[in-house]
PDB file of C-alpha atoms in Angstrom:
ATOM      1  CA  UNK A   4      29.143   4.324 -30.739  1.00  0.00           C
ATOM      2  CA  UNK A   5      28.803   4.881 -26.879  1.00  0.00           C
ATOM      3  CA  UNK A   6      25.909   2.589 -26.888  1.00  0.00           C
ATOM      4  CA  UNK A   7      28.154  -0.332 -28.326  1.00  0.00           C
ATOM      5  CA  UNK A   8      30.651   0.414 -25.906  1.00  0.00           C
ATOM      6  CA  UNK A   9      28.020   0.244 -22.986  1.00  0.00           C
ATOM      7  CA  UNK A  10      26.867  -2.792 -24.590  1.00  0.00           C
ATOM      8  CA  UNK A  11      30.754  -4.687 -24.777  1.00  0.00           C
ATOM      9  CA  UNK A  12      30.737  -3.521 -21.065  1.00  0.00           C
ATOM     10  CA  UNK A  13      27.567  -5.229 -20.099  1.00  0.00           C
ATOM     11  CA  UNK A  14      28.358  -8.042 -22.080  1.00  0.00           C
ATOM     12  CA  UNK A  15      31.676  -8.557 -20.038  1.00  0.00           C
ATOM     13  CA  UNK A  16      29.972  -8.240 -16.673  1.00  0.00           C
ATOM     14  CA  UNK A  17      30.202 -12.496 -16.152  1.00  0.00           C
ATOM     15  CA  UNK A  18      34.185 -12.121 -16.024  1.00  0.00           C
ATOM     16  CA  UNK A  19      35.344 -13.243 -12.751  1.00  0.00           C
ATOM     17  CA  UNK A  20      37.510 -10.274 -12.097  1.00  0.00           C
ATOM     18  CA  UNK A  21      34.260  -7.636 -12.069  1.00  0.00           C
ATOM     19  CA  UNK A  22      32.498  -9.576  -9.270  1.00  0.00           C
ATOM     20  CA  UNK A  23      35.426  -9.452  -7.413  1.00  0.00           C
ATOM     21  CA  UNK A  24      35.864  -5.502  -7.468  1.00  0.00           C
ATOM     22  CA  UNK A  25      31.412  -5.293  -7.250  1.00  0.00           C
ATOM     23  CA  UNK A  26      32.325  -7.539  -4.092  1.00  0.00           C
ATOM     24  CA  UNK A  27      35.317  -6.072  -2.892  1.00  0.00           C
ATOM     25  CA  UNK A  28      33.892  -2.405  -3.136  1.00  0.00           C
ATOM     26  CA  UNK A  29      30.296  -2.842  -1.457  1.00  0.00           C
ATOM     27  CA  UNK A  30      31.921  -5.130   1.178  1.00  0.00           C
ATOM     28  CA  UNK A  31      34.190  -2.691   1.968  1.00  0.00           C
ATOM     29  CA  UNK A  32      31.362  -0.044   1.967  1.00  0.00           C
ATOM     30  CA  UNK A  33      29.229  -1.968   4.592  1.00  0.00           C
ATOM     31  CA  UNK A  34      31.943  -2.838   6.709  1.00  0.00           C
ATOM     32  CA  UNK A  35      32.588   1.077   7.227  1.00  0.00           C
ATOM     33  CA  UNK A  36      28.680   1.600   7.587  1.00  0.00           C
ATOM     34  CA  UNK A  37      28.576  -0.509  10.172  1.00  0.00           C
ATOM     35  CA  UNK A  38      32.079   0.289  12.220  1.00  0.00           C
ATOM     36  CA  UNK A  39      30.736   3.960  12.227  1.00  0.00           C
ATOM     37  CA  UNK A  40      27.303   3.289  13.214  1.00  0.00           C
ATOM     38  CA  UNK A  41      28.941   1.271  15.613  1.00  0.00           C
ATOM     39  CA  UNK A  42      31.048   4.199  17.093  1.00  0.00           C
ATOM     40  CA  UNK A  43      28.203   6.608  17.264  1.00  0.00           C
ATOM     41  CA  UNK A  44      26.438   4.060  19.254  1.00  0.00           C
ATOM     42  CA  UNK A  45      28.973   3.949  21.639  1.00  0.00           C
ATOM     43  CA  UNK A  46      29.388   7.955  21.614  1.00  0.00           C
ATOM     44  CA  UNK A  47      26.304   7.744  22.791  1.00  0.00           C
ATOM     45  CA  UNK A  48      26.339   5.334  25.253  1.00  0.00           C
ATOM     46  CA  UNK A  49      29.394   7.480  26.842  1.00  0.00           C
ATOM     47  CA  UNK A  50      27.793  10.253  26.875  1.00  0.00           C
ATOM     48  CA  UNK A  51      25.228   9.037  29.056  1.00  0.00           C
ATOM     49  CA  UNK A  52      22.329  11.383  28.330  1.00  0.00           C
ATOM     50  CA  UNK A  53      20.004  10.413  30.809  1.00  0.00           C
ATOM     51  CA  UNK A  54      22.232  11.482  33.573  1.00  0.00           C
ATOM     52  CA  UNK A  55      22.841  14.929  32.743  1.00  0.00           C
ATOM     53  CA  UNK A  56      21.669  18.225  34.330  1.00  0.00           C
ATOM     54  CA  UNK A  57      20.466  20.816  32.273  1.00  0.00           C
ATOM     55  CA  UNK A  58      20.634  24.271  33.185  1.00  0.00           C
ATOM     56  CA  UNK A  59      17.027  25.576  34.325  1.00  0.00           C
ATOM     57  CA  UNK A  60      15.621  22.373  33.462  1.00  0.00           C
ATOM     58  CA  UNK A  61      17.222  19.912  35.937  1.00  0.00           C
ATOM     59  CA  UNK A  62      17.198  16.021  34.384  1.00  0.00           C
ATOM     60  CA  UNK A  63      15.145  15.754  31.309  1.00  0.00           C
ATOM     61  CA  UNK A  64      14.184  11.649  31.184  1.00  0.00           C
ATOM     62  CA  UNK A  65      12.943  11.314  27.805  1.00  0.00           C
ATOM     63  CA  UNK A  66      15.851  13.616  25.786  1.00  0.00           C
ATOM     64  CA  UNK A  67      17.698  10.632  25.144  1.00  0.00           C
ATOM     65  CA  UNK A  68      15.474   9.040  23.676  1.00  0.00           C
ATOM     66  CA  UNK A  69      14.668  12.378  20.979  1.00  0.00           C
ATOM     67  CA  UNK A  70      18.220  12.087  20.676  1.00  0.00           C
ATOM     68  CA  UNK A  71      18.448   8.808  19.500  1.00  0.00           C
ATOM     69  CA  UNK A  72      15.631   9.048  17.308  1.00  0.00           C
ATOM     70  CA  UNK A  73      17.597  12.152  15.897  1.00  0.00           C
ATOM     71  CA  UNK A  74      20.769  10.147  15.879  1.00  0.00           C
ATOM     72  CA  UNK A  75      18.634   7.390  14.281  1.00  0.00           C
ATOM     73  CA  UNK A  76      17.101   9.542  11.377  1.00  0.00           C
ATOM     74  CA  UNK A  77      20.330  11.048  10.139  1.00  0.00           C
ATOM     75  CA  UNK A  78      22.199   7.774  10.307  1.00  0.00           C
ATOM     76  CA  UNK A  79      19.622   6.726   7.760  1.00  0.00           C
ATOM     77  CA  UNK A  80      19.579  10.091   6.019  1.00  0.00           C
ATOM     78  CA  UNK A  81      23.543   9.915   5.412  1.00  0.00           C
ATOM     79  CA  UNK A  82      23.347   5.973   5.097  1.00  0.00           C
ATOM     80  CA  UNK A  83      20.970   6.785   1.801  1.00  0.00           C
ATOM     81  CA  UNK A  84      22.889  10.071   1.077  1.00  0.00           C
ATOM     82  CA  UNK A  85      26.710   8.700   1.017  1.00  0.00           C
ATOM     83  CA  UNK A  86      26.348   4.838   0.348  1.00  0.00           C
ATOM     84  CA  UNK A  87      26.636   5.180  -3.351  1.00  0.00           C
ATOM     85  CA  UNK A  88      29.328   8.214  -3.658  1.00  0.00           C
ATOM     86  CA  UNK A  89      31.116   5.951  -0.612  1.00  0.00           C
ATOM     87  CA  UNK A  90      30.963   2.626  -2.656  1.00  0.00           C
ATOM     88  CA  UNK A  91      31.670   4.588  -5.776  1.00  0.00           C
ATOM     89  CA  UNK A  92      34.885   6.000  -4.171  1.00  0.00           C
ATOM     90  CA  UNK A  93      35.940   2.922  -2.614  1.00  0.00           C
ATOM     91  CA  UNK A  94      35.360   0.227  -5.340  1.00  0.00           C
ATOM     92  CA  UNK A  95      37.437   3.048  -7.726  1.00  0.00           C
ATOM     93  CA  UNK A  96      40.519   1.801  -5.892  1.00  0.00           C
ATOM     94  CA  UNK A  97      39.855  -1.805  -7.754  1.00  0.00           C
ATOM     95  CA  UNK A  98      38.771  -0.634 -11.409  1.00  0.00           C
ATOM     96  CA  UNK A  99      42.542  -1.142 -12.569  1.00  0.00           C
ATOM     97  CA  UNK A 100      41.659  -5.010 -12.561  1.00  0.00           C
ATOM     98  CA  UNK A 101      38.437  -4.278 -14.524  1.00  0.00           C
ATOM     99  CA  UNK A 102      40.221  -1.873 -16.650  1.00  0.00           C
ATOM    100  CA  UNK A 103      42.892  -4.740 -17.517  1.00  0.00           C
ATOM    101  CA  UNK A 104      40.144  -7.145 -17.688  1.00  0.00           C
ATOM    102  CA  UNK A 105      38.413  -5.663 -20.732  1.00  0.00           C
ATOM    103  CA  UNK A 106      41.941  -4.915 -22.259  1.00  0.00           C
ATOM    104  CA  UNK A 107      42.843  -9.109 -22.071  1.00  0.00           C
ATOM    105  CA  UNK A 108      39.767  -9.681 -23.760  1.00  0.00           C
ATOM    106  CA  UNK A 109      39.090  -6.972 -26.566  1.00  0.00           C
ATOM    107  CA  UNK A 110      42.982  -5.692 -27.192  1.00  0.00           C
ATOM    108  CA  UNK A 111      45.426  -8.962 -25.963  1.00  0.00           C
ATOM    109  CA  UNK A 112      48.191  -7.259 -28.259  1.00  0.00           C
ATOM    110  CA  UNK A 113      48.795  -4.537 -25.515  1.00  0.00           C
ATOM    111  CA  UNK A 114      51.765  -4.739 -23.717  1.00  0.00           C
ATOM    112  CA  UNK A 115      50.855  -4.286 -19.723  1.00  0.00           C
ATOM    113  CA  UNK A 116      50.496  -0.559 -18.647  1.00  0.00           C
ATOM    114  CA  UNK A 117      52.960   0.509 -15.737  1.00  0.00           C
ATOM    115  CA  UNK A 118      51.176   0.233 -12.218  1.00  0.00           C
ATOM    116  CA  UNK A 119      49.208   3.035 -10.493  1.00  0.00           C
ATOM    117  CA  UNK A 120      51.295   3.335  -7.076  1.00  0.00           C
ATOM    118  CA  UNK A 121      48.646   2.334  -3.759  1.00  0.00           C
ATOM    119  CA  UNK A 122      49.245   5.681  -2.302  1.00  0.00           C
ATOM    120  CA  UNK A 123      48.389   7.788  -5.487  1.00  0.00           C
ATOM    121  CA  UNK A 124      45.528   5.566  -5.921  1.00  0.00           C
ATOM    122  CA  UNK A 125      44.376   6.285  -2.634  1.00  0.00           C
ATOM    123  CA  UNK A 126      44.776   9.981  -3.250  1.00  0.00           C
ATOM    124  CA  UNK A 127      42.644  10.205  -6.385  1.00  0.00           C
ATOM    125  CA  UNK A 128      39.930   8.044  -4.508  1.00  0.00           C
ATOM    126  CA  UNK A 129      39.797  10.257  -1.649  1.00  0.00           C
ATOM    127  CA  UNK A 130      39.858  13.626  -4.232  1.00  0.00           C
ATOM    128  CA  UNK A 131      36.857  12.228  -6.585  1.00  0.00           C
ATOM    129  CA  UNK A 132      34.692  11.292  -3.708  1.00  0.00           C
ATOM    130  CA  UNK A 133      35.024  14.708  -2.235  1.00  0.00           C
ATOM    131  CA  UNK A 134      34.306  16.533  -5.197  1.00  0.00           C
ATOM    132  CA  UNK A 135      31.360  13.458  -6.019  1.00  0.00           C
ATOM    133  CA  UNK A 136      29.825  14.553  -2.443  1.00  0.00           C
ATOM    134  CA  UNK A 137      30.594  18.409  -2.474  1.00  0.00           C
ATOM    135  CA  UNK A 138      29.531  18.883  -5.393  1.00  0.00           C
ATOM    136  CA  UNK A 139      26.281  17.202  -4.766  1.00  0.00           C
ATOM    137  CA  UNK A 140      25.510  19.264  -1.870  1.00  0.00           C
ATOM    138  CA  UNK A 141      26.037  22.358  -3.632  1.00  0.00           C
ATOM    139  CA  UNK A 142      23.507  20.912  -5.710  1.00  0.00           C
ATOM    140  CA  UNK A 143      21.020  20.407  -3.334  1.00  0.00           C
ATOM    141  CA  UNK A 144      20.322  24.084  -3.174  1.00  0.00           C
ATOM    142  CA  UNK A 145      19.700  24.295  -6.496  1.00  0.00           C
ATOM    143  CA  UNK A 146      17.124  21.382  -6.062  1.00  0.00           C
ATOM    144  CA  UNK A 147      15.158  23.302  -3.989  1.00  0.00           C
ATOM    145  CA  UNK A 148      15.378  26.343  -6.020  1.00  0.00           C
ATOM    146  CA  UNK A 149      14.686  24.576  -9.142  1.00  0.00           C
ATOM    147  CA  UNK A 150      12.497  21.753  -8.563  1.00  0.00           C
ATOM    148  CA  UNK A 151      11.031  21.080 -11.973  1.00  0.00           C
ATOM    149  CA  UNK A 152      15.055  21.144 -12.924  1.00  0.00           C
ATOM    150  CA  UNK A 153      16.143  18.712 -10.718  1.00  0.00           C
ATOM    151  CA  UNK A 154      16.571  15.787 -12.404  1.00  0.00           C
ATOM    152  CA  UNK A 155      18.121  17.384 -14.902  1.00  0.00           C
ATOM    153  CA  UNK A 156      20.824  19.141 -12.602  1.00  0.00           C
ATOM    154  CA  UNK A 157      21.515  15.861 -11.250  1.00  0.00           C
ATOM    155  CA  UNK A 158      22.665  14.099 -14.356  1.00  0.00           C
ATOM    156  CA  UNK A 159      24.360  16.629 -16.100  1.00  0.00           C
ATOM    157  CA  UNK A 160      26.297  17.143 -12.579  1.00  0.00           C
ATOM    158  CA  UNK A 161      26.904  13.989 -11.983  1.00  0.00           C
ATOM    159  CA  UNK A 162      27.480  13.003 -16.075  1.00  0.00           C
ATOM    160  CA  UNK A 163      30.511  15.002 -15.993  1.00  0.00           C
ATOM    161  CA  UNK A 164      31.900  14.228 -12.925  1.00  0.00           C
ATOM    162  CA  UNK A 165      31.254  10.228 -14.044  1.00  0.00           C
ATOM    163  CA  UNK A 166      32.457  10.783 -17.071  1.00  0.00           C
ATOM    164  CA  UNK A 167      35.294  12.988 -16.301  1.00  0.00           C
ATOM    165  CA  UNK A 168      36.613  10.015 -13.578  1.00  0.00           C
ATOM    166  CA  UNK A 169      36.268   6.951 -15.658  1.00  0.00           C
ATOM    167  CA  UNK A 170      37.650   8.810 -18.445  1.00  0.00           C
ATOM    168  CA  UNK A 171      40.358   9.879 -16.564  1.00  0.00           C
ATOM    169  CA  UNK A 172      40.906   6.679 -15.398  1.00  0.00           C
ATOM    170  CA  UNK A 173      41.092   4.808 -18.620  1.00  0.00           C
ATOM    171  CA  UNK A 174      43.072   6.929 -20.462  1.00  0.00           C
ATOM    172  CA  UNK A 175      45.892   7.555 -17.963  1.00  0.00           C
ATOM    173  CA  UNK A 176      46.837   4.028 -17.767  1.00  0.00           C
ATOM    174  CA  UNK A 177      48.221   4.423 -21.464  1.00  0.00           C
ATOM    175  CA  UNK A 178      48.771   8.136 -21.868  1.00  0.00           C
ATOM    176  CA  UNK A 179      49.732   9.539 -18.357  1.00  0.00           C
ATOM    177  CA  UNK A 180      47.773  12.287 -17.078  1.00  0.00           C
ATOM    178  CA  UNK A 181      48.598  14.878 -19.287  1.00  0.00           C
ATOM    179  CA  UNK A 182      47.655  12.407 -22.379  1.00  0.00           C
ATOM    180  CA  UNK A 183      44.260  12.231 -20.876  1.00  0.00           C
ATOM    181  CA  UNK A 184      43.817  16.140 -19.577  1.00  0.00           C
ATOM    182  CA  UNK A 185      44.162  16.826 -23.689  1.00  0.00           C
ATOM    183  CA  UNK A 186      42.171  13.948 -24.909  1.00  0.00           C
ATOM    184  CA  UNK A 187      39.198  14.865 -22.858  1.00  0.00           C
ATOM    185  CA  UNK A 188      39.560  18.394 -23.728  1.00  0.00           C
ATOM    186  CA  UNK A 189      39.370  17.008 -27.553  1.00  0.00           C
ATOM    187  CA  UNK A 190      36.586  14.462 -26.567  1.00  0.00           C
ATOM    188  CA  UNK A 191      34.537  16.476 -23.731  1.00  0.00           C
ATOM    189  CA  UNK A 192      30.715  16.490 -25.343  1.00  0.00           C
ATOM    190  CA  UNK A 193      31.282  13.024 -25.674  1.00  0.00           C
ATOM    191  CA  UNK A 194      32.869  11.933 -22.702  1.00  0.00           C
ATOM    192  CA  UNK A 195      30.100  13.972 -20.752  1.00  0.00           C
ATOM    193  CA  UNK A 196      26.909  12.379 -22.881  1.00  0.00           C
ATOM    194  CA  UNK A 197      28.611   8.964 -22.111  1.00  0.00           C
ATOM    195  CA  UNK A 198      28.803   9.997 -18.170  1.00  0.00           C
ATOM    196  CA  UNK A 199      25.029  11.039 -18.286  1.00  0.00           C
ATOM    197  CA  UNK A 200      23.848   7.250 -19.351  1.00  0.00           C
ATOM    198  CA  UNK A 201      26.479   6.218 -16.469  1.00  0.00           C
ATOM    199  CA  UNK A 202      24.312   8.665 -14.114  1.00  0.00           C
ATOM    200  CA  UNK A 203      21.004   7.176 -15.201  1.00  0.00           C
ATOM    201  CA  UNK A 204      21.472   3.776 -13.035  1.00  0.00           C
ATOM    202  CA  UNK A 205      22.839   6.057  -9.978  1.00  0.00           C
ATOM    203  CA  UNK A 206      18.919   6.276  -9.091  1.00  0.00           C
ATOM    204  CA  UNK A 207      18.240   3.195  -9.156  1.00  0.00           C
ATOM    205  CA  UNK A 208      18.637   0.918  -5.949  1.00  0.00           C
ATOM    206  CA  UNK A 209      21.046  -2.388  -6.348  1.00  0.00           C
ATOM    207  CA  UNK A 210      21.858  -1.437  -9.819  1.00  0.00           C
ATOM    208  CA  UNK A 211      23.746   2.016  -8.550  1.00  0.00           C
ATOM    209  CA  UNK A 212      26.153  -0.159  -7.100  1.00  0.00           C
ATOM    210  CA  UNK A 213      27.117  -1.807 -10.582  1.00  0.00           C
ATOM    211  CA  UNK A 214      27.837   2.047 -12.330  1.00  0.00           C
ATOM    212  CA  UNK A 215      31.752   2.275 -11.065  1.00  0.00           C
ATOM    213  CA  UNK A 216      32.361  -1.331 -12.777  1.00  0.00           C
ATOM    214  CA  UNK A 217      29.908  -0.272 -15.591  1.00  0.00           C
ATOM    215  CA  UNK A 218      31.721   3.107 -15.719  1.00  0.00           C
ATOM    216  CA  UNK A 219      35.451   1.889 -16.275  1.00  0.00           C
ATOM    217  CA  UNK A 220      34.581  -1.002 -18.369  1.00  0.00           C
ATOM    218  CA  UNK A 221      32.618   1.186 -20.477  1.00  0.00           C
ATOM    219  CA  UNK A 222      35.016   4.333 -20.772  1.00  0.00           C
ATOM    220  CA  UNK A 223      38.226   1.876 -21.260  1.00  0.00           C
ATOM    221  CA  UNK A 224      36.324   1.100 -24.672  1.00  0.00           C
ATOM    222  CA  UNK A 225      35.841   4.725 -25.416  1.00  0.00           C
ATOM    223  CA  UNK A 226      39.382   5.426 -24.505  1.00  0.00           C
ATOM    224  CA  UNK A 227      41.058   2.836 -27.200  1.00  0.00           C
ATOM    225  CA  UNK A 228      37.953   3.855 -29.783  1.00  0.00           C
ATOM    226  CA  UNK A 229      38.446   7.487 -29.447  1.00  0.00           C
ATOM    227  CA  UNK A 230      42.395   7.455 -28.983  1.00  0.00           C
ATOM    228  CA  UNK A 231      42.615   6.026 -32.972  1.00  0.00           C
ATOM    229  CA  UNK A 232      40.803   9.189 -34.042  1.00  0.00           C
TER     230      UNK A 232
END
């Protein structure tokens, strides 16, 4: 059954409203990429390396340029790190319209859900890609600790957290927040087995950028299929 909701979600991925949000969310992304690279490259510029005086070692001519080879490497490092939890958390404030989107076409006889206020979508955004990127880096320990684990760690970390956000998502549109605390208590193994196959595209470049569309087209589905149970 989650395999045929993947599958209506894929199937839907032509409708004009998900490349909007795919657009929307990975413009968005780059555009904050590239004003913070921006500002670092002026942080640097004002602090003006190359004239300072260190302590017992007078003018050192080549530190700025270590420093913005440093700079350099973990720009990249957090470009490659934080992209897709970034676009993730951004493109999350769109996935109403996909969530409608798949409604209009699979269950028309719904009457319209009541609308998410900005703010509080805002808030959630902010919340999930803080525990997305905590939780990660927590993670990262146990990576190193448990190599031969790792790619197992990652997806059942990140399966729960996917599936416990598009879930979430979905079903408090039509059953508040409460409604879906206590149907993905009811629903959990599933709801996390679903997440894991949402994780699986994470590691894969271009296509990572697709799994918050993929994610709350496919968990709507889930949310209607396993709310008749």
């Amino acid at each position: 059954m989650i395999f045929q909701d993947i599958s209506k979600a894929i199937a839907q991925f032509s409708d004009a409203r998900f490349r909007r949000v795919l657009l929307l969310g990975v413009g968005l992304t780059l555009a904050l990429f590239a004003v913070s690279g921006f500002g670092v490259w002026q942080l640097l510029n004002w602090i003006d390396i190359e004239n300072v005086s260190w302590p017992f070692f007078g003018e050192i001519a080549w530190l700025s340029y270590v420093l913005g080879v440093i700079m350099a490497a973990l720009s990249l490092f957090l470009w490659v790190f934080l992209m897709i939890p970034v676009a993730s958390a951004i493109t999350s404030l769109f996935l109403d319209d996909v969530a409608q989107a798949v409604e209009d076409k699979h269950f028309p006889h719904l009457p319209a859900p009541p609308k998410m206020p900005l703010s509080t979508a805002i808030k959630d955004t902010l919340g999930f890609l803080g525990v997305l990127i905590g939780a990660n880096i927590l993670a990262l320990m146990l990576y190193i600790m448990l190599p031969f684990a790792a790619p197992f760690i990652f997806y059942a970390l990140n399966g729960f957290l996917l599936g416990r956000e598009y879930f979430t998502l979905a079903a408090t549109r039509r059953e508040g927040r409460a409604g879906a605390r206590a149907l993905r208590s009811r629903f959990g193994n599933e709801i996390w087995i679903a997440g894991c196959l949402m994780a699986v595209p994470l590691t894969i470049p271009v296509l990572n950028l697709f799994v918050p569309i993929l994610g709350a087209a496919t968990f709507t589905h889930m949310y209607h299929r396993l709310s008749q149970r």
